[in-house]
Amino acid sequence: MLGGGRDLGGEAEWSCEAQTTATVQSYLDGVLDRLGVRAAITHRWAGLIAFTPDRVPVLAEVRPGVVAVGAYSGTGNVLGPLCGRAAARLAVGEQTPLSELLARA
């Protein structure tokens, strides 16, 4: 599995469509080539990055019993699991230091 390079895609990467772009895919192909990887590429994927105006992730009970998490501002690999754990605890009525830190007034 290999990812990255979206910063090389320019304006084409700033969209609401989860579509791969030729620029990024070419970059990734080049990385594999430089690493000497000759395995067939069987899957490609694209995802969206969500940002909040203050760049702080969302972790909130949006209505009773429904907790929402997201908008990791490009840092989902770190914050995603942490927010997931905090959301599970919030769903059963427990605050965590992270849920308190990310609480919005």
mmCIF file of C-alpha atoms in Angstrom, residues 4-81:
data_model
loop_
_atom_site.group_PDB
_atom_site.id
_atom_site.type_symbol
_atom_site.label_atom_id
_atom_site.label_comp_id
_atom_site.label_asym_id
_atom_site.label_seq_id
_atom_site.Cartn_x
_atom_site.Cartn_y
_atom_site.Cartn_z
ATOM 1 C CA GLY A 4 0.688 10.548 -0.538
ATOM 2 C CA GLY A 5 1.573 13.124 -3.127
ATOM 3 C CA ARG A 6 -1.680 15.058 -3.048
ATOM 4 C CA ASP A 7 0.273 18.225 -2.373
ATOM 5 C CA LEU A 8 1.737 17.813 -5.880
ATOM 6 C CA GLY A 9 -1.679 17.774 -7.551
ATOM 7 C CA GLY A 10 -2.366 21.483 -7.335
ATOM 8 C CA GLU A 11 -5.900 22.831 -7.723
ATOM 9 C CA ALA A 12 -7.199 19.518 -9.113
ATOM 10 C CA GLU A 13 -6.861 18.041 -5.617
ATOM 11 C CA TRP A 14 -9.139 20.672 -4.046
ATOM 12 C CA SER A 15 -12.482 19.210 -5.011
ATOM 13 C CA CYS A 16 -15.516 17.534 -3.500
ATOM 14 C CA GLU A 17 -15.004 14.441 -5.670
ATOM 15 C CA ALA A 18 -13.062 11.422 -4.431
ATOM 16 C CA GLN A 19 -11.336 10.784 -7.763
ATOM 17 C CA THR A 20 -7.736 9.876 -8.472
ATOM 18 C CA THR A 21 -5.753 12.345 -10.557
ATOM 19 C CA ALA A 22 -3.114 11.605 -13.179
ATOM 20 C CA THR A 23 -0.516 13.832 -11.484
ATOM 21 C CA VAL A 24 -0.684 12.051 -8.147
ATOM 22 C CA GLN A 25 -0.960 8.574 -9.651
ATOM 23 C CA SER A 26 2.087 9.253 -11.846
ATOM 24 C CA TYR A 27 4.012 10.395 -8.765
ATOM 25 C CA LEU A 28 3.049 7.208 -6.890
ATOM 26 C CA ASP A 29 4.024 5.051 -9.870
ATOM 27 C CA GLY A 30 7.409 6.801 -9.866
ATOM 28 C CA VAL A 31 7.905 6.112 -6.162
ATOM 29 C CA LEU A 32 7.261 2.409 -6.727
ATOM 30 C CA ASP A 33 9.650 2.415 -9.669
ATOM 31 C CA ARG A 34 12.425 4.102 -7.642
ATOM 32 C CA LEU A 35 11.879 1.535 -4.873
ATOM 33 C CA GLY A 36 12.228 -1.266 -7.400
ATOM 34 C CA VAL A 37 8.705 -2.568 -6.833
ATOM 35 C CA ARG A 38 7.517 -4.588 -9.820
ATOM 36 C CA ALA A 39 4.256 -5.967 -8.411
ATOM 37 C CA ALA A 40 1.079 -5.298 -10.369
ATOM 38 C CA ILE A 41 -1.050 -2.390 -9.168
ATOM 39 C CA THR A 42 -4.479 -3.890 -8.531
ATOM 40 C CA HIS A 43 -6.311 -1.086 -6.716
ATOM 41 C CA ARG A 44 -6.221 2.700 -6.598
ATOM 42 C CA TRP A 45 -8.281 4.932 -4.360
ATOM 43 C CA ALA A 46 -8.896 8.567 -3.519
ATOM 44 C CA GLY A 47 -10.296 10.243 -0.459
ATOM 45 C CA LEU A 48 -11.388 13.634 0.723
ATOM 46 C CA ILE A 49 -9.855 15.791 3.402
ATOM 47 C CA ALA A 50 -12.224 17.853 5.496
ATOM 48 C CA PHE A 51 -11.257 21.091 7.196
ATOM 49 C CA THR A 52 -13.140 23.155 9.732
ATOM 50 C CA PRO A 53 -12.706 26.950 9.677
ATOM 51 C CA ASP A 54 -10.486 26.779 12.774
ATOM 52 C CA ARG A 55 -8.710 23.579 11.582
ATOM 53 C CA VAL A 56 -9.773 21.818 14.812
ATOM 54 C CA PRO A 57 -11.422 18.401 14.337
ATOM 55 C CA VAL A 58 -15.060 17.770 15.139
ATOM 56 C CA LEU A 59 -15.812 15.468 18.071
ATOM 57 C CA ALA A 60 -19.291 16.139 19.360
ATOM 58 C CA GLU A 61 -22.590 14.644 20.345
ATOM 59 C CA VAL A 62 -24.678 16.201 17.595
ATOM 60 C CA ARG A 63 -27.939 14.949 19.066
ATOM 61 C CA PRO A 64 -28.692 12.567 21.929
ATOM 62 C CA GLY A 65 -26.947 9.266 21.275
ATOM 63 C CA VAL A 66 -25.284 10.384 18.009
ATOM 64 C CA VAL A 67 -21.598 11.298 18.119
ATOM 65 C CA ALA A 68 -19.834 12.731 15.062
ATOM 66 C CA VAL A 69 -16.105 12.822 14.423
ATOM 67 C CA GLY A 70 -14.191 14.148 11.438
ATOM 68 C CA ALA A 71 -12.449 17.051 9.741
ATOM 69 C CA TYR A 72 -8.976 15.947 10.775
ATOM 70 C CA SER A 73 -7.374 18.539 8.462
ATOM 71 C CA GLY A 74 -5.080 16.004 6.834
ATOM 72 C CA THR A 75 -3.983 14.345 10.080
ATOM 73 C CA GLY A 76 -6.495 11.513 10.197
ATOM 74 C CA ASN A 77 -3.930 8.777 10.715
ATOM 75 C CA VAL A 78 -3.106 10.225 14.114
ATOM 76 C CA LEU A 79 -6.329 11.871 15.229
ATOM 77 C CA GLY A 80 -8.793 9.402 13.702
ATOM 78 C CA PRO A 81 -8.194 6.535 16.132
#
